[in-house]
PDB file of C-alpha atoms and ligand atoms in Angstrom:
ATOM      1  CA  MET A 161      24.004   0.812  -0.732  1.00  0.00           C
ATOM      2  CA  ALA A 162      20.502  -0.063  -0.825  1.00  0.00           C
ATOM      3  CA  SER A 163      18.078   2.026  -3.131  1.00  0.00           C
ATOM      4  CA  TYR A 164      14.536   2.054  -2.315  1.00  0.00           C
ATOM      5  CA  VAL A 165      11.434   3.672  -3.869  1.00  0.00           C
ATOM      6  CA  VAL A 166       8.240   4.367  -1.851  1.00  0.00           C
ATOM      7  CA  ALA A 167       5.276   4.962  -4.524  1.00  0.00           C
ATOM      8  CA  GLY A 168       2.707   7.216  -2.667  1.00  0.00           C
ATOM      9  CA  ALA A 169       4.929   8.695  -0.232  1.00  0.00           C
ATOM     10  CA  SER A 170       3.466  12.335   1.031  1.00  0.00           C
ATOM     11  CA  ARG A 171       1.714  11.411   4.222  1.00  0.00           C
ATOM     12  CA  GLY A 172       0.552   8.179   6.613  1.00  0.00           C
ATOM     13  CA  ILE A 173       2.523   4.889   6.068  1.00  0.00           C
ATOM     14  CA  GLY A 174       4.356   6.163   3.054  1.00  0.00           C
ATOM     15  CA  LEU A 175       5.879   8.868   4.762  1.00  0.00           C
ATOM     16  CA  GLU A 176       6.624   6.756   7.533  1.00  0.00           C
ATOM     17  CA  PHE A 177       8.614   4.382   5.048  1.00  0.00           C
ATOM     18  CA  VAL A 178      10.516   7.322   3.621  1.00  0.00           C
ATOM     19  CA  ALA A 179      12.106   8.513   7.192  1.00  0.00           C
ATOM     20  CA  GLN A 180      12.760   4.904   8.399  1.00  0.00           C
ATOM     21  CA  LEU A 181      14.808   3.868   5.910  1.00  0.00           C
ATOM     22  CA  ALA A 182      16.426   7.504   5.274  1.00  0.00           C
ATOM     23  CA  ARG A 183      17.573   7.014   8.646  1.00  0.00           C
ATOM     24  CA  LYS A 184      20.645   4.390   7.562  1.00  0.00           C
ATOM     25  CA  PRO A 185      22.665   6.702   5.315  1.00  0.00           C
ATOM     26  CA  GLU A 186      23.970   3.963   3.422  1.00  0.00           C
ATOM     27  CA  ASN A 187      20.300   3.846   1.946  1.00  0.00           C
ATOM     28  CA  VAL A 188      19.211   5.610  -0.898  1.00  0.00           C
ATOM     29  CA  VAL A 189      15.328   6.720  -0.952  1.00  0.00           C
ATOM     30  CA  PHE A 190      13.198   7.920  -3.852  1.00  0.00           C
ATOM     31  CA  ALA A 191       9.715   8.981  -2.587  1.00  0.00           C
ATOM     32  CA  LEU A 192       7.287   9.260  -5.261  1.00  0.00           C
ATOM     33  CA  ALA A 193       4.170  11.482  -4.195  1.00  0.00           C
ATOM     34  CA  ARG A 194       1.453  13.256  -7.012  1.00  0.00           C
ATOM     35  CA  ASN A 195       1.952  16.865  -5.046  1.00  0.00           C
ATOM     36  CA  PRO A 196       5.097  16.803  -3.458  1.00  0.00           C
ATOM     37  CA  ASP A 197       4.422  20.640  -2.630  1.00  0.00           C
ATOM     38  CA  GLY A 198       1.495  19.694  -0.987  1.00  0.00           C
ATOM     39  CA  SER A 199       3.117  17.537   1.875  1.00  0.00           C
ATOM     40  CA  LYS A 200       5.368  19.453   4.425  1.00  0.00           C
ATOM     41  CA  ASP A 201       6.507  16.661   6.027  1.00  0.00           C
ATOM     42  CA  LEU A 202       7.871  15.035   3.013  1.00  0.00           C
ATOM     43  CA  GLN A 203       9.794  18.504   2.055  1.00  0.00           C
ATOM     44  CA  ALA A 204      11.189  18.540   5.284  1.00  0.00           C
ATOM     45  CA  LEU A 205      12.389  14.773   4.734  1.00  0.00           C
ATOM     46  CA  SER A 206      13.960  16.252   1.382  1.00  0.00           C
ATOM     47  CA  SER A 207      16.781  17.738   3.364  1.00  0.00           C
ATOM     48  CA  LYS A 208      18.283  14.536   4.207  1.00  0.00           C
ATOM     49  CA  SER A 209      20.838  13.885   1.561  1.00  0.00           C
ATOM     50  CA  ASN A 210      19.866  10.479   0.688  1.00  0.00           C
ATOM     51  CA  VAL A 211      15.968  11.365  -0.025  1.00  0.00           C
ATOM     52  CA  HIS A 212      14.930  12.191  -3.566  1.00  0.00           C
ATOM     53  CA  ILE A 213      11.497  13.475  -3.773  1.00  0.00           C
ATOM     54  CA  LEU A 214       9.892  12.978  -7.750  1.00  0.00           C
ATOM     55  CA  LYS A 215       6.547  14.141  -8.487  1.00  0.00           C
ATOM     56  CA  ALA A 216       4.611  11.005 -10.011  1.00  0.00           C
ATOM     57  CA  ASP A 217       0.914   9.776  -9.709  1.00  0.00           C
ATOM     58  CA  ILE A 218       0.596   6.114  -9.762  1.00  0.00           C
ATOM     59  CA  THR A 219      -2.144   6.165 -11.945  1.00  0.00           C
ATOM     60  CA  ASP A 220      -3.371   8.509 -15.007  1.00  0.00           C
ATOM     61  CA  PRO A 221      -1.659   8.814 -18.107  1.00  0.00           C
ATOM     62  CA  LYS A 222       0.198  11.982 -17.189  1.00  0.00           C
ATOM     63  CA  GLY A 223       1.673   9.778 -14.377  1.00  0.00           C
ATOM     64  CA  LEU A 224       2.821   7.471 -16.467  1.00  0.00           C
ATOM     65  CA  GLN A 225       5.186   9.872 -18.419  1.00  0.00           C
ATOM     66  CA  ALA A 226       5.886  11.042 -14.737  1.00  0.00           C
ATOM     67  CA  ARG A 227       6.748   7.253 -13.622  1.00  0.00           C
ATOM     68  CA  LEU A 228       8.835   6.859 -16.748  1.00  0.00           C
ATOM     69  CA  VAL A 229      10.389  10.118 -15.955  1.00  0.00           C
ATOM     70  CA  ALA A 230      10.736   9.123 -11.889  1.00  0.00           C
ATOM     71  CA  ALA A 231      12.138   5.689 -13.458  1.00  0.00           C
ATOM     72  CA  ASP A 232      14.745   7.753 -15.167  1.00  0.00           C
ATOM     73  CA  ALA A 233      15.636   9.845 -12.761  1.00  0.00           C
ATOM     74  CA  VAL A 234      16.107   6.768 -10.416  1.00  0.00           C
ATOM     75  CA  ALA A 235      18.227   5.562 -12.759  1.00  0.00           C
ATOM     76  CA  LYS A 236      20.804   8.784 -12.894  1.00  0.00           C
ATOM     77  CA  VAL A 237      21.294   8.488  -9.039  1.00  0.00           C
ATOM     78  CA  THR A 238      21.713   4.574  -8.881  1.00  0.00           C
ATOM     79  CA  GLY A 239      23.745   3.978 -12.286  1.00  0.00           C
ATOM     80  CA  GLY A 240      20.680   1.979 -13.243  1.00  0.00           C
ATOM     81  CA  SER A 241      19.336  -0.289 -10.730  1.00  0.00           C
ATOM     82  CA  LEU A 242      17.190   0.154  -8.070  1.00  0.00           C
ATOM     83  CA  ASP A 243      17.030  -2.670  -5.291  1.00  0.00           C
ATOM     84  CA  VAL A 244      13.135  -2.492  -3.917  1.00  0.00           C
ATOM     85  CA  LEU A 245      10.157  -0.709  -4.758  1.00  0.00           C
ATOM     86  CA  ILE A 246       7.102   0.023  -2.175  1.00  0.00           C
ATOM     87  CA  ASN A 247       3.924   0.170  -3.450  1.00  0.00           C
ATOM     88  CA  ASN A 248       2.255   2.427  -0.809  1.00  0.00           C
ATOM     89  CA  GLY A 249      -0.319   4.585  -2.060  1.00  0.00           C
ATOM     90  CA  ALA A 250      -4.091   3.512  -2.081  1.00  0.00           C
ATOM     91  CA  ILE A 251      -7.948   4.965  -2.161  1.00  0.00           C
ATOM     92  CA  GLN A 252     -10.786   3.710  -0.147  1.00  0.00           C
ATOM     93  CA  GLY A 253     -13.193   5.340  -2.515  1.00  0.00           C
ATOM     94  CA  ASN A 254     -16.103   7.652  -1.274  1.00  0.00           C
ATOM     95  CA  PHE A 255     -18.476   5.330  -0.508  1.00  0.00           C
ATOM     96  CA  PHE A 256     -16.274   2.699   1.901  1.00  0.00           C
ATOM     97  CA  TRP A 257     -19.461   2.592   4.739  1.00  0.00           C
ATOM     98  CA  LEU A 258     -21.585   1.605   1.936  1.00  0.00           C
ATOM     99  CA  THR A 259     -22.615  -2.063   1.580  1.00  0.00           C
ATOM    100  CA  ILE A 260     -21.959  -3.471  -1.974  1.00  0.00           C
ATOM    101  CA  ASP A 261     -25.618  -2.740  -2.843  1.00  0.00           C
ATOM    102  CA  GLU A 262     -26.773   0.943  -1.494  1.00  0.00           C
ATOM    103  CA  TYR A 263     -24.831   2.795  -3.816  1.00  0.00           C
ATOM    104  CA  PRO A 264     -27.212   5.994  -4.527  1.00  0.00           C
ATOM    105  CA  THR A 265     -27.030   5.148  -8.273  1.00  0.00           C
ATOM    106  CA  PRO A 266     -25.538   2.744 -10.710  1.00  0.00           C
ATOM    107  CA  GLU A 267     -23.357   5.385 -11.981  1.00  0.00           C
ATOM    108  CA  ASP A 268     -21.943   6.068  -8.415  1.00  0.00           C
ATOM    109  CA  LEU A 269     -20.910   2.899  -8.050  1.00  0.00           C
ATOM    110  CA  VAL A 270     -18.975   2.111 -11.556  1.00  0.00           C
ATOM    111  CA  ASP A 271     -17.536   5.666 -10.680  1.00  0.00           C
ATOM    112  CA  ASP A 272     -16.247   4.895  -7.543  1.00  0.00           C
ATOM    113  CA  PHE A 273     -15.253   1.188  -8.370  1.00  0.00           C
ATOM    114  CA  ARG A 274     -13.543   2.565 -11.130  1.00  0.00           C
ATOM    115  CA  LYS A 275     -11.478   5.027  -9.589  1.00  0.00           C
ATOM    116  CA  VAL A 276     -10.389   2.499  -6.578  1.00  0.00           C
ATOM    117  CA  PHE A 277      -9.355   0.309  -9.103  1.00  0.00           C
ATOM    118  CA  ASP A 278      -7.180   2.630 -10.862  1.00  0.00           C
ATOM    119  CA  THR A 279      -5.532   3.592  -7.910  1.00  0.00           C
ATOM    120  CA  ASN A 280      -5.321   0.628  -6.287  1.00  0.00           C
ATOM    121  CA  VAL A 281      -4.311  -2.272  -8.721  1.00  0.00           C
ATOM    122  CA  LEU A 282      -3.178   0.029 -11.981  1.00  0.00           C
ATOM    123  CA  GLY A 283      -1.622   2.118  -9.093  1.00  0.00           C
ATOM    124  CA  THR A 284       0.653  -0.854  -8.142  1.00  0.00           C
ATOM    125  CA  ILE A 285       1.369  -2.473 -11.559  1.00  0.00           C
ATOM    126  CA  LEU A 286       1.971   0.682 -13.486  1.00  0.00           C
ATOM    127  CA  PRO A 287       4.848   1.559 -11.288  1.00  0.00           C
ATOM    128  CA  THR A 288       6.113  -2.092 -10.876  1.00  0.00           C
ATOM    129  CA  ASN A 289       6.541  -2.317 -14.680  1.00  0.00           C
ATOM    130  CA  ALA A 290       7.927   1.040 -15.015  1.00  0.00           C
ATOM    131  CA  PHE A 291      10.768  -0.088 -12.292  1.00  0.00           C
ATOM    132  CA  LEU A 292      11.303  -3.345 -13.336  1.00  0.00           C
ATOM    133  CA  PRO A 293      13.972  -3.043 -15.502  1.00  0.00           C
ATOM    134  CA  LEU A 294      15.704  -1.029 -12.603  1.00  0.00           C
ATOM    135  CA  LEU A 295      14.537  -4.147 -10.273  1.00  0.00           C
ATOM    136  CA  ARG A 296      16.454  -6.289 -12.704  1.00  0.00           C
ATOM    137  CA  LYS A 297      19.665  -4.948 -12.173  1.00  0.00           C
ATOM    138  CA  GLY A 298      19.768  -4.199  -8.682  1.00  0.00           C
ATOM    139  CA  GLN A 299      20.960  -6.614  -5.856  1.00  0.00           C
ATOM    140  CA  VAL A 300      18.209  -6.950  -3.897  1.00  0.00           C
ATOM    141  CA  LYS A 301      14.882  -7.646  -5.874  1.00  0.00           C
ATOM    142  CA  LYS A 302      12.183  -7.136  -3.685  1.00  0.00           C
ATOM    143  CA  VAL A 303       8.641  -5.215  -4.381  1.00  0.00           C
ATOM    144  CA  LEU A 304       6.359  -4.741  -1.590  1.00  0.00           C
ATOM    145  CA  SER A 305       2.804  -3.883  -2.147  1.00  0.00           C
ATOM    146  CA  LEU A 306       0.170  -2.942   0.366  1.00  0.00           C
ATOM    147  CA  SER A 307      -2.727  -4.625   1.005  1.00  0.00           C
ATOM    148  CA  SER A 308      -5.081  -4.995   3.842  1.00  0.00           C
ATOM    149  CA  GLY A 309      -6.432  -7.771   5.819  1.00  0.00           C
ATOM    150  CA  LEU A 310     -10.142  -6.562   4.605  1.00  0.00           C
ATOM    151  CA  ALA A 311      -8.745  -8.529   1.535  1.00  0.00           C
ATOM    152  CA  ASP A 312      -8.406 -11.443   3.167  1.00  0.00           C
ATOM    153  CA  PRO A 313     -11.392 -13.670   2.014  1.00  0.00           C
ATOM    154  CA  ALA A 314     -11.309 -16.146   4.598  1.00  0.00           C
ATOM    155  CA  SER A 315     -11.057 -13.510   7.290  1.00  0.00           C
ATOM    156  CA  VAL A 316     -13.967 -11.527   5.795  1.00  0.00           C
ATOM    157  CA  LEU A 317     -15.772 -14.055   5.630  1.00  0.00           C
ATOM    158  CA  MET A 318     -15.275 -15.263   9.191  1.00  0.00           C
ATOM    159  CA  VAL A 319     -15.708 -11.799  11.101  1.00  0.00           C
ATOM    160  CA  GLY A 320     -18.922 -10.645   8.775  1.00  0.00           C
ATOM    161  CA  ASN A 321     -17.141  -7.229   7.441  1.00  0.00           C
ATOM    162  CA  LYS A 322     -20.034  -6.111   5.067  1.00  0.00           C
ATOM    163  CA  TYR A 323     -18.094  -2.604   4.297  1.00  0.00           C
ATOM    164  CA  GLY A 324     -15.317  -1.228   2.235  1.00  0.00           C
ATOM    165  CA  ALA A 325     -16.193  -3.256  -0.873  1.00  0.00           C
ATOM    166  CA  ALA A 326     -14.574  -1.462  -4.340  1.00  0.00           C
ATOM    167  CA  TYR A 327     -11.527  -1.278  -1.492  1.00  0.00           C
ATOM    168  CA  GLY A 328     -11.595  -4.801  -0.487  1.00  0.00           C
ATOM    169  CA  ILE A 329     -12.198  -6.088  -3.962  1.00  0.00           C
ATOM    170  CA  THR A 330      -9.499  -3.829  -5.338  1.00  0.00           C
ATOM    171  CA  LYS A 331      -6.965  -5.135  -2.284  1.00  0.00           C
ATOM    172  CA  VAL A 332      -7.940  -8.522  -3.626  1.00  0.00           C
ATOM    173  CA  GLY A 333      -6.598  -7.437  -7.014  1.00  0.00           C
ATOM    174  CA  VAL A 334      -3.364  -6.248  -5.404  1.00  0.00           C
ATOM    175  CA  GLU A 335      -2.950  -9.887  -4.137  1.00  0.00           C
ATOM    176  CA  MET A 336      -3.545 -11.555  -7.185  1.00  0.00           C
ATOM    177  CA  ALA A 337      -1.044  -9.054  -9.331  1.00  0.00           C
ATOM    178  CA  ASN A 338       1.854  -9.957  -6.684  1.00  0.00           C
ATOM    179  CA  ILE A 339       1.011 -13.578  -7.775  1.00  0.00           C
ATOM    180  CA  LYS A 340       1.504 -12.830 -11.427  1.00  0.00           C
ATOM    181  CA  TYR A 341       4.642 -10.950 -10.764  1.00  0.00           C
ATOM    182  CA  ALA A 342       5.641 -13.736  -8.341  1.00  0.00           C
ATOM    183  CA  THR A 343       4.967 -16.696 -11.033  1.00  0.00           C
ATOM    184  CA  LYS A 344       6.493 -14.698 -13.818  1.00  0.00           C
ATOM    185  CA  TYR A 345       9.955 -13.746 -12.199  1.00  0.00           C
ATOM    186  CA  LYS A 346      10.353 -17.143 -10.237  1.00  0.00           C
ATOM    187  CA  GLU A 347      13.645 -18.078 -11.731  1.00  0.00           C
ATOM    188  CA  GLU A 348      15.173 -14.125 -11.574  1.00  0.00           C
ATOM    189  CA  GLY A 349      15.904 -14.240  -7.509  1.00  0.00           C
ATOM    190  CA  PHE A 350      12.853 -11.836  -7.401  1.00  0.00           C
ATOM    191  CA  THR A 351      10.559 -11.573  -3.867  1.00  0.00           C
ATOM    192  CA  PHE A 352       7.164  -9.899  -4.642  1.00  0.00           C
ATOM    193  CA  LEU A 353       5.474  -9.569  -1.064  1.00  0.00           C
ATOM    194  CA  THR A 354       1.815  -7.999  -0.334  1.00  0.00           C
ATOM    195  CA  ILE A 355       1.637  -7.058   3.156  1.00  0.00           C
ATOM    196  CA  SER A 356      -0.696  -5.710   5.530  1.00  0.00           C
ATOM    197  CA  PRO A 357       0.366  -3.266   7.981  1.00  0.00           C
ATOM    198  CA  GLY A 358      -2.011  -3.920  10.487  1.00  0.00           C
ATOM    199  CA  ILE A 359      -4.511  -1.255  11.785  1.00  0.00           C
ATOM    200  CA  VAL A 360      -2.905   1.681  11.498  1.00  0.00           C
ATOM    201  CA  LYS A 361      -3.609   5.817  13.098  1.00  0.00           C
ATOM    202  CA  THR A 362      -3.619   7.597   9.563  1.00  0.00           C
ATOM    203  CA  ASP A 363      -6.012   9.802   7.638  1.00  0.00           C
ATOM    204  CA  MET A 364      -7.142   6.297   5.854  1.00  0.00           C
ATOM    205  CA  ASN A 365      -8.263   5.397   9.157  1.00  0.00           C
ATOM    206  CA  ALA A 366      -9.902   8.538  10.702  1.00  0.00           C
ATOM    207  CA  PRO A 367     -13.319   7.916  12.069  1.00  0.00           C
ATOM    208  CA  PRO A 368     -16.005   8.846   9.490  1.00  0.00           C
ATOM    209  CA  GLU A 369     -17.572  12.335  10.248  1.00  0.00           C
ATOM    210  CA  LYS A 370     -21.351  10.560   9.303  1.00  0.00           C
ATOM    211  CA  PRO A 371     -22.947   9.619  12.662  1.00  0.00           C
ATOM    212  CA  GLU A 372     -24.832   6.571  10.679  1.00  0.00           C
ATOM    213  CA  TYR A 373     -21.073   5.739   9.207  1.00  0.00           C
ATOM    214  CA  LEU A 374     -19.682   5.997  12.984  1.00  0.00           C
ATOM    215  CA  GLU A 375     -22.291   3.219  14.216  1.00  0.00           C
ATOM    216  CA  ARG A 376     -21.427   1.231  11.347  1.00  0.00           C
ATOM    217  CA  LEU A 377     -17.192   1.406  12.220  1.00  0.00           C
ATOM    218  CA  GLN A 378     -18.300   0.628  15.675  1.00  0.00           C
ATOM    219  CA  GLU A 379     -19.817  -2.436  14.857  1.00  0.00           C
ATOM    220  CA  ALA A 380     -17.259  -3.454  12.593  1.00  0.00           C
ATOM    221  CA  ALA A 381     -15.012  -3.199  15.262  1.00  0.00           C
ATOM    222  CA  MET A 382     -16.857  -4.951  17.409  1.00  0.00           C
ATOM    223  CA  GLN A 383     -16.826  -7.929  14.720  1.00  0.00           C
ATOM    224  CA  PHE A 384     -13.076  -7.464  14.629  1.00  0.00           C
ATOM    225  CA  ALA A 385     -12.867  -7.567  18.182  1.00  0.00           C
ATOM    226  CA  LYS A 386     -14.592 -10.893  18.948  1.00  0.00           C
ATOM    227  CA  PHE A 387     -11.089 -12.670  16.703  1.00  0.00           C
ATOM    228  CA  ALA A 388      -8.533 -10.442  17.962  1.00  0.00           C
ATOM    229  CA  PRO A 389      -5.802 -11.904  19.625  1.00  0.00           C
ATOM    230  CA  PRO A 390      -5.048 -10.803  23.043  1.00  0.00           C
ATOM    231  CA  THR A 391      -1.958  -9.115  21.957  1.00  0.00           C
ATOM    232  CA  PHE A 392      -4.073  -6.568  19.891  1.00  0.00           C
ATOM    233  CA  THR A 393      -4.644  -3.368  21.799  1.00  0.00           C
ATOM    234  CA  GLY A 394      -6.338  -1.219  19.156  1.00  0.00           C
ATOM    235  CA  PRO A 395      -4.693   0.959  16.192  1.00  0.00           C
ATOM    236  CA  ILE A 396      -0.998   1.414  16.201  1.00  0.00           C
ATOM    237  CA  GLU A 397       1.716   4.220  14.987  1.00  0.00           C
ATOM    238  CA  THR A 398       2.791   4.094  11.819  1.00  0.00           C
ATOM    239  CA  SER A 399       6.224   4.024  13.349  1.00  0.00           C
ATOM    240  CA  GLU A 400       5.396   0.341  15.293  1.00  0.00           C
ATOM    241  CA  SER A 401       3.699  -0.653  11.247  1.00  0.00           C
ATOM    242  CA  VAL A 402       6.517   0.479   9.397  1.00  0.00           C
ATOM    243  CA  SER A 403       9.339  -1.015  11.680  1.00  0.00           C
ATOM    244  CA  LYS A 404       7.421  -4.209  11.675  1.00  0.00           C
ATOM    245  CA  MET A 405       6.892  -4.039   7.952  1.00  0.00           C
ATOM    246  CA  LEU A 406      10.579  -3.753   6.962  1.00  0.00           C
ATOM    247  CA  SER A 407      11.320  -5.875   9.514  1.00  0.00           C
ATOM    248  CA  VAL A 408       9.340  -8.663   7.462  1.00  0.00           C
ATOM    249  CA  LEU A 409      11.044  -7.496   4.060  1.00  0.00           C
ATOM    250  CA  ASP A 410      14.425  -7.462   5.735  1.00  0.00           C
ATOM    251  CA  ASN A 411      13.743 -11.526   6.143  1.00  0.00           C
ATOM    252  CA  VAL A 412      11.943 -12.409   3.422  1.00  0.00           C
ATOM    253  CA  THR A 413      13.625 -14.771   0.557  1.00  0.00           C
ATOM    254  CA  PRO A 414      12.729 -15.284  -2.560  1.00  0.00           C
ATOM    255  CA  GLU A 415      10.769 -18.697  -1.390  1.00  0.00           C
ATOM    256  CA  ASP A 416       8.571 -16.585   0.294  1.00  0.00           C
ATOM    257  CA  SER A 417       7.594 -14.678  -3.465  1.00  0.00           C
ATOM    258  CA  GLY A 418       3.906 -14.460  -3.936  1.00  0.00           C
ATOM    259  CA  LYS A 419       2.566 -14.403  -0.366  1.00  0.00           C
ATOM    260  CA  PHE A 420       0.478 -12.239   1.594  1.00  0.00           C
ATOM    261  CA  LEU A 421       1.646 -11.584   5.322  1.00  0.00           C
ATOM    262  CA  SER A 422       0.776  -9.171   7.816  1.00  0.00           C
ATOM    263  CA  HIS A 423       3.085  -6.926   9.551  1.00  0.00           C
ATOM    264  CA  HIS A 424       3.694  -9.664  11.682  1.00  0.00           C
ATOM    265  CA  GLY A 425       5.011 -11.656   9.316  1.00  0.00           C
ATOM    266  CA  ASP A 426       2.131 -14.267   9.623  1.00  0.00           C
ATOM    267  CA  ARG A 427      -1.549 -14.317   8.868  1.00  0.00           C
ATOM    268  CA  ASN A 428      -2.707 -12.215  11.847  1.00  0.00           C
ATOM    269  CA  TRP A 429      -3.761  -9.160  10.614  1.00  0.00           C
ATOM    270  CA  LEU A 430      -4.614  -7.569  13.656  1.00  0.00           C
TER     271      LEU A 430
HETATM  272  N1  NAP B 643      -4.159   2.762   7.614  1.00  0.00           N
HETATM  273  C1  NAP B 643      -4.188   1.530   7.801  1.00  0.00           C
HETATM  274  O1  NAP B 643      -5.058   1.260   9.067  1.00  0.00           O
HETATM  275  C2  NAP B 643      -4.110   0.550   6.730  1.00  0.00           C
HETATM  276  C3  NAP B 643      -5.010  -0.957   7.110  1.00  0.00           C
HETATM  277  C4  NAP B 643      -4.743  -1.535   6.140  1.00  0.00           C
HETATM  278  C5  NAP B 643      -4.201  -1.327   4.656  1.00  0.00           C
HETATM  279  N2  NAP B 643      -3.557   0.015   4.526  1.00  0.00           N
HETATM  280  C6  NAP B 643      -2.647   0.740   3.065  1.00  0.00           C
HETATM  281  O2  NAP B 643      -1.729   0.984   3.795  1.00  0.00           O
HETATM  282  C7  NAP B 643      -1.435   1.761   2.276  1.00  0.00           C
HETATM  283  C8  NAP B 643      -1.115   3.097   2.916  1.00  0.00           C
HETATM  284  O3  NAP B 643      -2.409   3.568   3.766  1.00  0.00           O
HETATM  285  P1  NAP B 643      -2.390   4.623   4.815  1.00  0.00           P
HETATM  286  O4  NAP B 643      -3.372   4.422   5.876  1.00  0.00           O
HETATM  287  O5  NAP B 643      -0.979   5.567   4.954  1.00  0.00           O
HETATM  288  O6  NAP B 643      -2.930   5.809   4.133  1.00  0.00           O
HETATM  289  P2  NAP B 643      -3.253   7.441   3.603  1.00  0.00           P
HETATM  290  O7  NAP B 643      -3.027   8.295   4.922  1.00  0.00           O
HETATM  291  O8  NAP B 643      -4.617   7.674   3.107  1.00  0.00           O
HETATM  292  O9  NAP B 643      -2.358   8.075   2.684  1.00  0.00           O
HETATM  293  C9  NAP B 643      -2.302   7.401   0.994  1.00  0.00           C
HETATM  294  C10 NAP B 643      -1.261   7.806   0.327  1.00  0.00           C
HETATM  295  O10 NAP B 643      -1.485   7.313  -0.903  1.00  0.00           O
HETATM  296  C11 NAP B 643      -0.953   8.393  -2.174  1.00  0.00           C
HETATM  297  N3  NAP B 643      -1.834   8.325  -3.145  1.00  0.00           N
HETATM  298  C12 NAP B 643      -3.141   7.831  -3.210  1.00  0.00           C
HETATM  299  N4  NAP B 643      -3.410   8.027  -4.603  1.00  0.00           N
HETATM  300  C13 NAP B 643      -2.145   8.301  -5.135  1.00  0.00           C
HETATM  301  C14 NAP B 643      -2.006   8.535  -6.804  1.00  0.00           C
HETATM  302  N5  NAP B 643      -3.083   8.335  -7.575  1.00  0.00           N
HETATM  303  N6  NAP B 643      -0.688   9.006  -7.073  1.00  0.00           N
HETATM  304  C15 NAP B 643       0.018   9.109  -5.903  1.00  0.00           C
HETATM  305  N7  NAP B 643       0.169   8.833  -4.613  1.00  0.00           N
HETATM  306  C16 NAP B 643      -1.277   8.279  -4.127  1.00  0.00           C
HETATM  307  C17 NAP B 643      -1.604   9.561  -0.930  1.00  0.00           C
HETATM  308  O11 NAP B 643      -1.104  10.835  -1.213  1.00  0.00           O
HETATM  309  P3  NAP B 643      -1.676  12.419  -1.675  1.00  0.00           P
HETATM  310  O12 NAP B 643      -1.450  12.713  -0.349  1.00  0.00           O
HETATM  311  O13 NAP B 643      -1.435  12.862  -2.645  1.00  0.00           O
HETATM  312  O14 NAP B 643      -3.515  11.910  -1.536  1.00  0.00           O
HETATM  313  C18 NAP B 643      -0.872   8.967   0.388  1.00  0.00           C
HETATM  314  O15 NAP B 643       0.147   9.357   0.182  1.00  0.00           O
HETATM  315  C19 NAP B 643      -2.729   1.608   1.479  1.00  0.00           C
HETATM  316  O16 NAP B 643      -2.297   1.082   0.538  1.00  0.00           O
HETATM  317  C20 NAP B 643      -3.564   1.399   2.196  1.00  0.00           C
HETATM  318  O17 NAP B 643      -4.587   0.331   1.820  1.00  0.00           O
HETATM  319  C21 NAP B 643      -3.738   0.634   5.367  1.00  0.00           C
END
């Protein structure tokens, strides 16, 4: 039996992680969502006997309590251990298509950066800390945290992407947190991996409604297209992204701990 926690599992990539992992009857999958009742798709998956849904916000103080309760709930089913944690939940923020100096007010900037940092960075660190005691007792000892090619500094500089400042900056933070865990737990057989899922058809990737933002999306798409490999044919389905990421997850070893890889298992983000 391998046990998995997917944090941020109500929709999109997180939901697909739960669906694919649950297809193997030998797996037991714990899906953390801040509002599980609001996700019909997640509720539908809970009819499978190897899926357990737990209510937990990955970020706020009440969520901290819920995470500890969630860790207890996982321990009760598994006998005190956990094999794999997948930190999936994230937000883009409310000003994704503005540049770093275009926020309407400094207050808007501070508010947006704090919210995005809380979710994307603390929302990775807090669940990791809550589940570490269980992971240390597990056989597999793997933690997968979702980042983005938009947080690879060299690529962003090369393509010239100006948008998504709070998102990109916080996802770089996810990568550094991953490195801090990798260095601390190097001797214990852990593999901490940051991964980019590719460009995936989810709510997060839906085209913006404002026409001026749509122009910016097109501008960004053209920038990326210049550097896209011939194999890239556009955004992929969650099924393809998740099956590729699970294959990378299966194949990494403690030697890879601290790396940031793409869904292809390399540094090709598209
Ligand atoms: N889609 C892409 O092309 C793409 C590209 C690069 C990286 N990524 C990364 O892949 C991951 C999944 O993205 P996605 O495209 O599936 O996004 P999505 O469709 O917007 O889903 C985001 C998920 O995060 C959850 N979440 C957000 N804040 C939370 C909180 N405080 N507590 C618990 N759950 C929370 C959401 O739950 P609610 O339903 O409750 O809001 C939802 O389940 C993210 O880390 C994202 O940055 C995605």
